[in-house]
Structures are given as C-alpha cells and as structure tokens.
Coordinates of C-alpha atoms in Angstrom, one line a residue:
M20 CA -33.0 9.7 97.2
S21 CA -33.5 10.6 93.6
T22 CA -31.0 12.7 91.7
K23 CA -33.7 14.4 89.6
T24 CA -33.9 17.7 91.4
K25 CA -32.3 20.0 88.9
S26 CA -33.8 23.5 88.7
A27 CA -34.9 24.7 85.3
S28 CA -33.3 28.1 86.0
G29 CA -29.9 26.4 86.7
V30 CA -30.0 24.4 83.5
E31 CA -30.9 27.6 81.6
K32 CA -27.9 29.4 83.1
V33 CA -25.6 26.5 82.0
F34 CA -26.7 26.8 78.3
Q35 CA -26.5 30.6 78.5
L36 CA -22.8 30.2 79.7
L37 CA -22.2 27.8 76.8
K38 CA -23.5 30.5 74.4
D39 CA -21.9 33.6 76.0
H40 CA -18.4 32.1 76.2
Q41 CA -18.6 30.0 73.0
V42 CA -17.8 26.9 75.0
K43 CA -16.7 23.9 72.9
V44 CA -16.4 21.2 75.6
V45 CA -18.3 20.3 78.7
D46 CA -16.2 18.5 81.4
L47 CA -18.1 16.2 83.7
K48 CA -16.4 15.7 87.1
F49 CA -17.3 13.4 90.0
T50 CA -15.4 12.2 93.1
D51 CA -14.2 8.7 93.8
L52 CA -14.5 7.1 97.3
L53 CA -11.1 8.4 98.4
G54 CA -11.8 12.0 97.4
Q55 CA -10.1 12.5 94.1
W56 CA -11.8 14.1 91.1
Q57 CA -12.4 11.9 88.1
H58 CA -13.7 13.3 84.8
F59 CA -14.6 12.8 81.1
S60 CA -15.6 15.4 78.5
V61 CA -18.2 15.7 75.8
T62 CA -18.5 18.3 73.0
T63 CA -21.2 20.9 73.3
S64 CA -22.8 19.4 70.2
E65 CA -23.4 16.2 72.2
F66 CA -24.5 18.0 75.4
S67 CA -28.2 18.5 75.7
E68 CA -30.8 19.3 78.4
E69 CA -31.7 15.6 78.4
I70 CA -28.5 14.8 80.2
F71 CA -29.8 16.7 83.3
E72 CA -32.9 14.4 83.3
D73 CA -31.6 11.1 82.0
G74 CA -28.0 11.2 83.1
I75 CA -24.9 10.0 81.1
G76 CA -23.3 6.6 81.6
F77 CA -19.8 5.6 82.8
D78 CA -18.0 2.5 84.0
G79 CA -18.1 2.4 87.8
S80 CA -15.9 -0.7 88.0
S81 CA -12.9 1.3 87.0
I82 CA -13.3 3.8 89.9
R83 CA -11.6 3.2 93.3
G84 CA -14.1 2.0 95.9
F85 CA -17.1 1.8 93.5
Q86 CA -18.7 -1.1 91.6
K87 CA -17.6 -4.7 90.7
I88 CA -17.2 -5.6 87.1
H89 CA -20.6 -7.4 86.8
E90 CA -22.5 -4.3 88.0
S91 CA -20.3 -1.6 86.4
D92 CA -22.8 0.6 84.6
M93 CA -23.5 3.9 86.5
L94 CA -25.0 7.3 85.6
L95 CA -23.8 10.8 86.2
F96 CA -26.2 13.7 86.7
P97 CA -24.6 17.1 86.3
D98 CA -25.4 19.7 88.9
P99 CA -26.1 22.9 87.0
N100 CA -25.3 25.1 90.0
S101 CA -21.7 23.8 90.0
A102 CA -20.8 25.3 86.6
F103 CA -17.6 27.2 86.1
L104 CA -15.4 28.0 83.2
D105 CA -12.2 26.0 83.4
P106 CA -9.3 28.5 83.6
F107 CA -6.6 26.0 82.3
T108 CA -7.9 24.5 79.1
A109 CA -6.8 25.8 75.7
V110 CA -10.3 25.3 74.3
P111 CA -13.2 27.0 76.1
T112 CA -14.5 24.3 78.6
L113 CA -17.3 24.4 81.1
S114 CA -16.9 22.2 84.2
L115 CA -19.8 20.6 85.9
T116 CA -19.7 18.5 89.2
C117 CA -22.0 15.5 89.0
D118 CA -24.0 13.2 91.3
I119 CA -23.9 9.5 90.8
A120 CA -26.9 7.2 90.4
D121 CA -28.0 3.7 89.7
P122 CA -28.9 3.2 86.0
I123 CA -32.0 1.2 86.6
T124 CA -33.7 3.0 89.5
H125 CA -32.0 6.4 89.1
E126 CA -31.6 6.4 92.9
S127 CA -28.5 8.1 94.3
Y128 CA -25.5 5.8 94.7
T129 CA -24.8 5.1 98.4
R130 CA -21.0 5.2 97.9
D131 CA -21.1 8.6 96.1
P132 CA -19.2 10.9 98.6
R133 CA -21.2 13.9 97.5
H134 CA -24.4 12.0 98.2
V135 CA -23.2 11.3 101.8
A136 CA -22.6 15.1 102.3
K137 CA -26.1 15.9 101.1
K138 CA -27.7 13.3 103.3
A139 CA -25.8 14.7 106.3
E140 CA -27.3 18.2 105.6
A141 CA -30.7 16.6 105.2
Y142 CA -30.4 14.7 108.5
L143 CA -29.4 17.9 110.3
K144 CA -32.7 19.5 109.4
T145 CA -34.7 16.5 110.5
T146 CA -33.2 16.7 114.0
G147 CA -34.7 20.1 114.6
I148 CA -31.4 21.2 116.2
A149 CA -30.3 23.4 113.3
D150 CA -30.9 23.9 109.6
T151 CA -27.4 24.8 108.4
A152 CA -23.9 23.7 109.2
Y153 CA -21.0 25.9 108.1
F154 CA -17.5 24.5 107.4
G155 CA -14.3 26.4 107.0
P156 CA -11.3 24.2 106.3
E157 CA -7.7 25.6 106.3
P158 CA -5.7 23.3 104.0
E159 CA -1.9 23.5 104.0
F160 CA 0.3 22.2 101.2
F161 CA 3.8 22.3 99.8
I162 CA 4.8 24.0 96.6
L163 CA 7.9 22.1 95.3
D164 CA 10.2 22.4 92.4
N165 CA 11.0 18.8 91.8
V166 CA 9.8 15.4 93.0
R167 CA 11.0 11.8 92.2
F168 CA 9.9 8.6 93.8
D169 CA 9.9 4.9 92.9
Q170 CA 9.5 1.5 94.4
S171 CA 10.5 -2.0 93.2
H172 CA 11.5 -5.3 94.6
H173 CA 15.1 -4.3 95.2
F174 CA 14.9 -0.5 95.8
G175 CA 12.7 2.2 97.1
Y176 CA 13.2 6.0 97.4
Y177 CA 11.8 9.4 97.2
Y178 CA 13.5 12.7 96.4
L179 CA 11.9 16.1 96.6
D180 CA 13.4 19.6 96.3
S181 CA 12.5 23.2 96.6
E182 CA 14.5 26.3 95.9
E183 CA 13.3 27.5 99.3
G184 CA 14.5 24.3 101.1
F185 CA 17.0 25.2 103.8
W186 CA 19.2 22.3 102.6
N187 CA 19.9 24.4 99.5
S188 CA 21.6 27.2 101.4
G189 CA 25.0 25.8 100.3
A190 CA 23.9 24.7 96.8
N191 CA 26.5 25.3 94.1
G192 CA 26.0 24.8 90.4
S193 CA 23.4 27.5 89.8
R194 CA 23.0 31.0 91.1
N195 CA 22.2 30.9 94.8
L196 CA 20.8 34.1 96.3
G197 CA 20.3 32.7 99.8
H198 CA 17.2 33.7 101.8
K199 CA 16.0 30.2 102.5
P200 CA 13.4 29.7 105.3
R201 CA 15.1 27.9 108.1
L202 CA 13.5 24.8 109.7
K203 CA 10.2 25.8 111.4
E204 CA 10.8 29.5 110.5
G205 CA 8.7 29.8 107.4
Y206 CA 5.7 31.5 109.1
F207 CA 5.1 35.0 107.7
P208 CA 8.5 36.2 106.6
A209 CA 8.4 38.8 103.9
S210 CA 10.0 38.5 100.5
P211 CA 12.7 37.5 99.5
I212 CA 12.5 34.8 102.1
D213 CA 8.9 34.1 101.1
S214 CA 9.5 33.5 97.3
L215 CA 6.0 32.3 96.6
Q216 CA 3.9 35.4 97.0
D217 CA 3.1 35.8 93.3
I218 CA 2.3 32.1 92.8
R219 CA -0.1 32.1 95.8
T220 CA -1.7 35.3 94.5
D221 CA -2.2 33.7 91.1
M222 CA -3.9 30.7 92.9
V223 CA -6.1 33.1 94.9
L224 CA -7.2 35.2 92.0
T225 CA -7.9 32.0 89.9
L226 CA -10.1 30.7 92.8
E227 CA -12.0 33.9 92.9
S228 CA -12.4 33.9 89.1
V229 CA -14.5 30.7 89.4
G230 CA -16.5 32.0 92.3
I231 CA -14.7 30.8 95.4
P232 CA -14.0 33.6 97.9
V233 CA -10.6 33.6 99.7
E234 CA -9.9 35.2 103.0
V235 CA -6.1 35.0 103.3
H236 CA -3.0 33.4 102.0
H237 CA 0.5 33.1 103.5
H238 CA 3.7 31.1 103.8
E239 CA 3.4 28.4 106.5
V240 CA 5.8 27.3 109.1
A241 CA 7.9 24.7 107.2
T242 CA 10.8 25.3 104.9
A243 CA 10.5 24.3 101.2
G244 CA 7.4 26.2 100.2
Q245 CA 4.7 25.2 102.8
T246 CA 1.6 27.3 102.0
E247 CA -1.9 28.1 103.3
I248 CA -4.8 29.5 101.4
D249 CA -8.0 29.9 103.4
M250 CA -11.4 29.9 101.7
R251 CA -14.4 31.7 103.2
R252 CA -16.7 29.3 105.1
D253 CA -19.7 27.8 103.3
T254 CA -22.4 25.1 103.8
L255 CA -21.2 21.5 104.1
T256 CA -21.7 20.2 100.6
K257 CA -20.8 23.5 98.9
M258 CA -17.6 23.7 100.9
A259 CA -16.7 20.1 99.9
D260 CA -17.3 21.1 96.3
N261 CA -15.1 24.1 96.7
Y262 CA -12.3 22.1 98.2
L263 CA -12.1 19.8 95.2
V264 CA -12.0 22.9 93.0
Y265 CA -9.3 24.3 95.3
K266 CA -7.1 21.3 94.8
Y267 CA -7.6 21.4 91.1
I268 CA -6.7 25.1 90.9
T269 CA -3.7 25.1 93.2
K270 CA -2.1 22.1 91.5
N271 CA -2.7 23.5 88.0
V272 CA -1.5 27.0 88.8
A273 CA 1.7 25.4 90.3
K274 CA 2.2 23.4 87.1
K275 CA 1.8 26.6 85.0
H276 CA 4.7 28.1 87.0
G277 CA 6.8 25.0 86.5
K278 CA 6.2 23.8 90.1
T279 CA 4.3 21.0 91.7
V280 CA 1.9 20.8 94.7
T281 CA 1.5 18.0 97.3
F282 CA -1.2 17.7 100.0
M283 CA 0.7 14.9 101.7
P284 CA 0.5 15.5 105.4
K285 CA 4.2 14.7 106.0
P286 CA 6.4 15.0 103.0
I287 CA 9.5 16.4 104.8
F288 CA 11.3 14.9 107.7
G289 CA 12.1 17.1 110.7
D290 CA 9.8 20.0 109.8
N291 CA 6.1 20.8 110.2
G292 CA 3.5 18.7 108.4
S293 CA 0.4 19.9 106.6
G294 CA -2.8 19.9 108.5
M295 CA -6.3 21.0 107.6
H296 CA -8.0 22.6 110.6
V297 CA -11.8 22.5 110.1
H298 CA -13.9 25.3 111.6
Q299 CA -17.5 24.4 112.2
S300 CA -20.7 26.1 113.4
L301 CA -24.5 25.4 113.5
W302 CA -27.2 27.9 112.6
K303 CA -31.0 27.9 112.7
G304 CA -33.3 30.4 111.1
G305 CA -30.3 32.6 110.2
K306 CA -29.1 32.7 113.9
P307 CA -25.8 31.2 115.2
L308 CA -26.2 28.5 117.7
F309 CA -22.7 28.2 119.1
A310 CA -22.6 31.6 120.8
G311 CA -23.6 31.7 124.5
N312 CA -22.5 32.6 128.0
G313 CA -20.5 29.5 128.8
Y314 CA -16.8 28.7 128.5
A315 CA -15.1 30.9 125.8
G316 CA -18.4 32.4 124.9
L317 CA -19.9 29.1 123.8
S318 CA -23.5 27.8 124.1
E319 CA -24.5 24.5 125.7
I320 CA -25.1 23.1 122.2
A321 CA -21.6 24.0 121.2
M322 CA -20.1 22.3 124.3
Y323 CA -22.1 19.1 123.5
Y324 CA -20.9 19.3 119.9
I325 CA -17.3 19.3 121.2
G326 CA -18.2 16.4 123.4
G327 CA -19.3 14.4 120.4
L328 CA -16.1 15.3 118.4
L329 CA -13.8 14.2 121.3
K330 CA -15.7 11.0 122.0
H331 CA -15.7 9.8 118.4
A332 CA -12.3 11.3 117.4
P333 CA -10.4 8.0 117.0
A334 CA -13.1 6.8 114.6
L335 CA -13.3 10.1 112.8
C336 CA -9.6 9.9 112.1
A337 CA -10.2 7.0 109.7
F338 CA -11.9 9.6 107.5
T339 CA -10.2 12.9 108.4
N340 CA -6.7 11.5 108.5
P341 CA -7.1 8.7 105.9
T342 CA -3.5 7.8 104.9
T343 CA -0.6 6.0 106.4
N344 CA 1.4 9.2 105.9
S345 CA -1.2 11.1 108.1
Y346 CA 0.2 9.4 111.2
K347 CA 3.7 10.7 110.5
R348 CA 2.2 14.1 111.3
L349 CA 0.0 13.0 114.2
V350 CA 2.9 12.1 116.5
P351 CA 3.0 12.8 120.3
G352 CA 5.5 15.4 121.4
F353 CA 5.4 17.6 118.4
E354 CA 3.1 20.4 117.3
A355 CA 0.3 18.2 115.8
P356 CA -2.8 18.1 117.9
V357 CA -2.8 14.5 119.1
N358 CA -4.3 15.2 122.5
L359 CA -8.0 15.0 122.6
A360 CA -8.9 18.0 124.6
Y361 CA -10.5 21.5 124.0
S362 CA -9.3 25.0 124.9
Q363 CA -9.8 28.6 123.9
R364 CA -7.0 30.1 121.8
N365 CA -4.7 27.2 122.7
R366 CA -3.4 25.6 119.4
S367 CA -2.0 22.6 121.2
A368 CA -5.5 21.2 121.8
S369 CA -7.3 19.2 119.2
V370 CA -10.4 21.4 119.6
R371 CA -9.8 25.1 119.7
I372 CA -12.3 27.9 120.2
P373 CA -11.0 30.9 118.2
M374 CA -11.3 34.2 120.2
Y375 CA -10.6 36.7 117.4
S376 CA -14.1 38.3 117.7
N377 CA -17.0 38.7 120.1
N378 CA -19.5 38.8 117.3
P379 CA -21.9 35.8 117.8
K380 CA -21.8 35.2 114.1
S381 CA -18.1 34.4 114.4
K382 CA -18.4 31.9 117.2
R383 CA -17.3 28.5 116.0
I384 CA -15.1 25.6 117.0
E385 CA -12.0 24.3 115.2
F386 CA -11.2 20.7 115.0
R387 CA -7.4 20.6 114.4
C388 CA -6.7 16.9 113.8
P389 CA -7.7 16.5 110.1
D390 CA -5.2 16.8 107.2
P391 CA -5.7 17.8 103.5
T392 CA -5.8 14.2 102.2
C393 CA -9.3 14.0 103.7
N394 CA -12.2 13.4 101.3
P395 CA -14.1 16.5 102.2
Y396 CA -17.6 15.1 101.5
I397 CA -17.2 12.1 103.8
G398 CA -14.9 13.9 106.3
F399 CA -17.2 16.9 106.9
A400 CA -20.2 14.7 107.0
A401 CA -18.6 12.5 109.7
L402 CA -17.6 15.5 111.8
L403 CA -21.2 16.8 111.6
M404 CA -22.6 13.4 112.6
A405 CA -20.2 13.2 115.6
G406 CA -21.1 16.7 116.8
L407 CA -24.8 16.0 116.4
D408 CA -24.4 12.8 118.4
G409 CA -22.8 14.9 121.1
I410 CA -25.8 17.2 121.2
I411 CA -28.5 14.5 121.0
N412 CA -26.8 12.5 123.8
K413 CA -25.6 15.6 125.8
I414 CA -22.0 14.4 125.8
D415 CA -20.0 16.4 128.3
P416 CA -16.6 17.3 126.9
G417 CA -15.1 17.5 130.4
K418 CA -12.9 20.4 131.6
P419 CA -10.9 22.5 129.2
L420 CA -7.2 22.2 129.0
D421 CA -5.9 25.8 129.1
K422 CA -2.2 24.8 129.3
D423 CA 0.6 24.3 126.8
I424 CA 0.1 20.6 126.4
Y425 CA 3.7 20.2 125.0
D426 CA 5.1 21.5 128.3
M427 CA 3.1 19.0 130.4
S428 CA 4.8 15.9 131.8
P429 CA 3.7 12.3 130.9
E430 CA 2.1 12.0 134.3
Q431 CA 0.0 15.1 133.7
L432 CA -1.0 13.8 130.3
R433 CA -1.8 10.3 131.5
D434 CA -5.6 11.0 131.6
V435 CA -5.7 12.9 128.4
P436 CA -6.8 10.6 125.5
S437 CA -5.0 10.9 122.2
T438 CA -5.6 10.2 118.5
P439 CA -4.7 6.8 117.0
G440 CA -1.1 6.1 116.3
S441 CA -1.6 4.7 112.8
L442 CA -4.1 4.3 110.1
S443 CA -4.6 0.7 111.1
E444 CA -5.6 1.8 114.7
A445 CA -8.0 4.5 113.3
L446 CA -9.7 1.9 111.0
K447 CA -10.1 -0.4 114.0
A448 CA -11.7 2.5 116.0
L449 CA -14.1 3.1 113.1
E450 CA -15.0 -0.6 112.9
K451 CA -16.0 -0.5 116.6
D452 CA -17.5 3.0 116.7
H453 CA -19.7 4.0 113.8
E454 CA -23.3 3.7 114.9
F455 CA -23.5 7.5 115.1
L456 CA -22.7 7.7 111.4
L457 CA -25.6 5.5 110.4
R458 CA -28.3 7.8 111.7
G459 CA -30.6 9.1 109.0
D460 CA -28.9 6.6 106.6
V461 CA -26.2 9.2 106.1
F462 CA -23.5 6.6 106.1
T463 CA -24.2 2.9 105.2
E464 CA -22.6 -0.2 106.6
D465 CA -21.6 -1.0 103.0
L466 CA -19.7 2.3 102.6
I467 CA -17.9 1.9 106.0
E468 CA -17.0 -1.7 105.3
T469 CA -15.8 -0.8 101.8
W470 CA -13.7 2.0 103.2
I471 CA -12.1 -0.1 105.8
E472 CA -11.4 -3.0 103.4
Y473 CA -9.9 -0.7 100.7
K474 CA -7.7 1.1 103.2
I475 CA -6.4 -2.1 104.7
T476 CA -5.8 -4.1 101.5
K477 CA -4.6 -1.2 99.3
E478 CA -2.7 1.0 101.8
V479 CA -2.0 -0.5 105.2
Q480 CA -0.9 -4.0 104.1
P481 CA 1.2 -2.9 101.1
M482 CA 3.1 -0.5 103.4
Q483 CA 3.7 -3.2 106.0
L484 CA 5.1 -5.5 103.3
R485 CA 7.8 -3.2 102.0
P486 CA 11.2 -2.4 103.7
H487 CA 11.7 1.3 104.5
P488 CA 15.0 3.0 103.5
Y489 CA 15.7 3.9 107.1
E490 CA 15.5 0.3 108.2
F491 CA 18.7 -0.3 106.2
M492 CA 20.3 2.5 108.4
L493 CA 19.1 0.7 111.5
Y494 CA 19.5 -3.0 110.7
Y495 CA 21.7 -3.7 107.7
D496 CA 24.7 -4.6 109.8
A497 CA 22.6 -6.5 112.4

C-alpha cells in the first residue's frame, strides 16, 4: 500500500495554518511499535509541499521494534489531516502525524502501527459486513505529585506520592487540610476531596482546542489522583490518533501544573488499577449493525462479534495488556475483568453491553480487559479482527453471565475461562492463536514475531532476572 494518498486540499490547509498562525516550526510525529510518540522538528523555511510527496528521512534503527542497523533508512510522510497547533511550545509549532514508508519503494512499512490500523479498516470494507468501525476507549490514569524509581545491581525501589494519597492523612511538615480520598472511595466525591477538578478541566479544554471532543471527566475510584477523561467515539485510525494526542496533552498539562501523569495499569498497591475499557460498534451505510432484538437489544452480528472477542481474548491480551505491570491489575478475585464472559450492565464481565439508551445508534459492546499502556493502533486493529472472525465463523459466545462474578464460588467459576495470568502467558497465547490477525494482510508474521521477541527479551526476561523488594520481606531470613 503506497503512502502517496495526500489530498491537495489537506496540504493547502496545512500551509494556510502556517501562514495564519505565523508558525515557525513543524513537528513531525510518528509511533514506535510499542505505541509511544517519537518526533523531530523542521523550521517552516525547510518545510515544503514536496515533503508530502517525497517524504523526509529518519533513522529507523534507533526506534524500538523497527529496523536493523544495516537497513536503517526510512521515510516519513506527513498526514495533512492530522494537523494541530501545539498548545505547549513557546514558539508557534504545527504538529503533523506521519506514516512510515520504505525509502526505495515508498511502500508502507509493515511494522508501522498506524499502517496496521489503516489496513484493518480497509479489510473491514472488503468483508462486506460493514464499512465503519467506531471505537471509544475510556483511559484511566493517575495524576501524581512526585515519583522516584531506580534499579541497580544492589538495590531497587520506587516511590510515588500524591497530596490526595490517603497515606498523607497524618502528614506533618507542611500544611495538611485533610480531605484525602480513602482507599477505593475516590469515585465522584466533590471538592475538596476531589482536588483535581481544575487540572482535569484544563486537560479537557486543551483537548477540545486541538479538535478532540470530550464527553466527560471525573475522579476515579483509587486514592492518589486516579482520573478518567472520555473522548467521544471515532473511527478506528482516527481514534488511535486521538489517543496519542490525549496522552501528550494530559502529560503536558500535568507538567504545567507541577504534577506528573502515569498510565501504568497498577502503580499503587491495594487500590484500583487503571484500565481502558474499549467501546466498539460496526456500521454500514450510516446504519448501526449492533442493534437488534436479541439479548440486551443486540443483533446476531453483535453476538458473533462478542464470540470472536471471547475466543481470542488470551491472544488479544498480548496487545491490549502489553506490559508485565498489566497483570498486576488483571488478578482474579478483585474488580478487574479477568473472567471471559459477557453480560448486560454487569461490570464484572469482561464484555459488557451498556444499557444507558434504547437508541440503536448507541448500541455497542464494551471490552473491559484492556489497559492504557495498549498501543491503540495495534490494539484496536486486533480487537476488530477478532470480532470480524467471530462474525465470519459465527462464533457463539455462549450464555450471558448475569451474576456478580465476584460473589460466585470457585466451583461456579470452574467453567468460566479467564485472561492470562502474566504477559508471558499472553505472548504464548498470541504465538498459538494469530491466524485471525493475518487476514487481509492486516498483521504480518514479521510484526507478530517482532512483538513477541521484543516483549520477551526486553520486558519479561529482565523482570524475571531482578529480585523484587517484597522478596526480601518474604525470604531474607530463610
């Protein structure tokens, strides 16, 4: 697939923005394999229309999960429709998200996560099932006041703090006004317990200033500043684009306020972790396909889509829950949705059917396993491919589980499958179950193999080699 599909009107709008806002710098952003933004900048005097046609070079061997040193040259092609004025730079700066291509053939790079998302949307259309997939993630994160961490041969520690942390109720040494959210009691209390209203509002208004609509923001369950800001749903690739902007803005607004943001799924022991429930729906010809007369008002297509998600969930977790820390949130017996079942309204099931509205346009399913460390391009694409596999193969999701799963006995849960217990298990599941991802050349064997190898050698094995502080509590006097 060639990257040369830039509309003239889009390019013209970019140069009009440069002129209207007296932009001095153009920032070119792209995403590494793991889902983190990378960037470099050029002055407007060096930025020309030819870049949209010919691309601009960079070293792919220095980017995680990309090229080896002997094949390092790569090209970026800016997407003119991604332009926004950076709200944080001192000098007027225009941001452009880029696609990645081979410098010889100009063909799209198969390990470019954005390319994977685009291919997933293209494959959806070829199936004839639908022409549009909408995604609505609900990322949670912590707004902290201080964080320190280090690891060496003879020590390892982390320390984080928040003025809101319940452990600061007895702090002495600076003025203490109380009003700390207790463990698991941070959901929806008004100020002064919720001390982050103004910061969240600043994040929301900044998001809206760059064209990302926001539906709601609020304090989340955990103490120490857990937060949720929900964007309005959008198409797969556009939503993934928006999520990278979302991370950039929330982190930089926090920095402006002298605070720091983490999207780690489980930074605090003993309290709720941060998930990213992902709402999904399919549409065709402007009509919703998930509304019907079946269970919870769902259509047959929606039920098969759920079947695909549940069948492939262990493999999906390798992308949607891609860190070793992810599985400190996905632990049986707590509030995280580890049980692979579906239900209406019930938040203890891994697939929930929201029942807020009877409007067919609102009918959707919510996959509750993912967390905010997910690379959205790859994660959303994998979810769509699993759902489509369910529809194509008419995978029956079984009976709903309309009970509080956390009140069920081990005997009652014996036949309910669960998510993997570790990143290593999830990667093994992906290794065994990924044929559904290869349809339409959306994912390639090379990308999947690279992902598995990187995660094992750079994350799983290094964690296995290092002693944990709590092991000293358990075993030092053995």
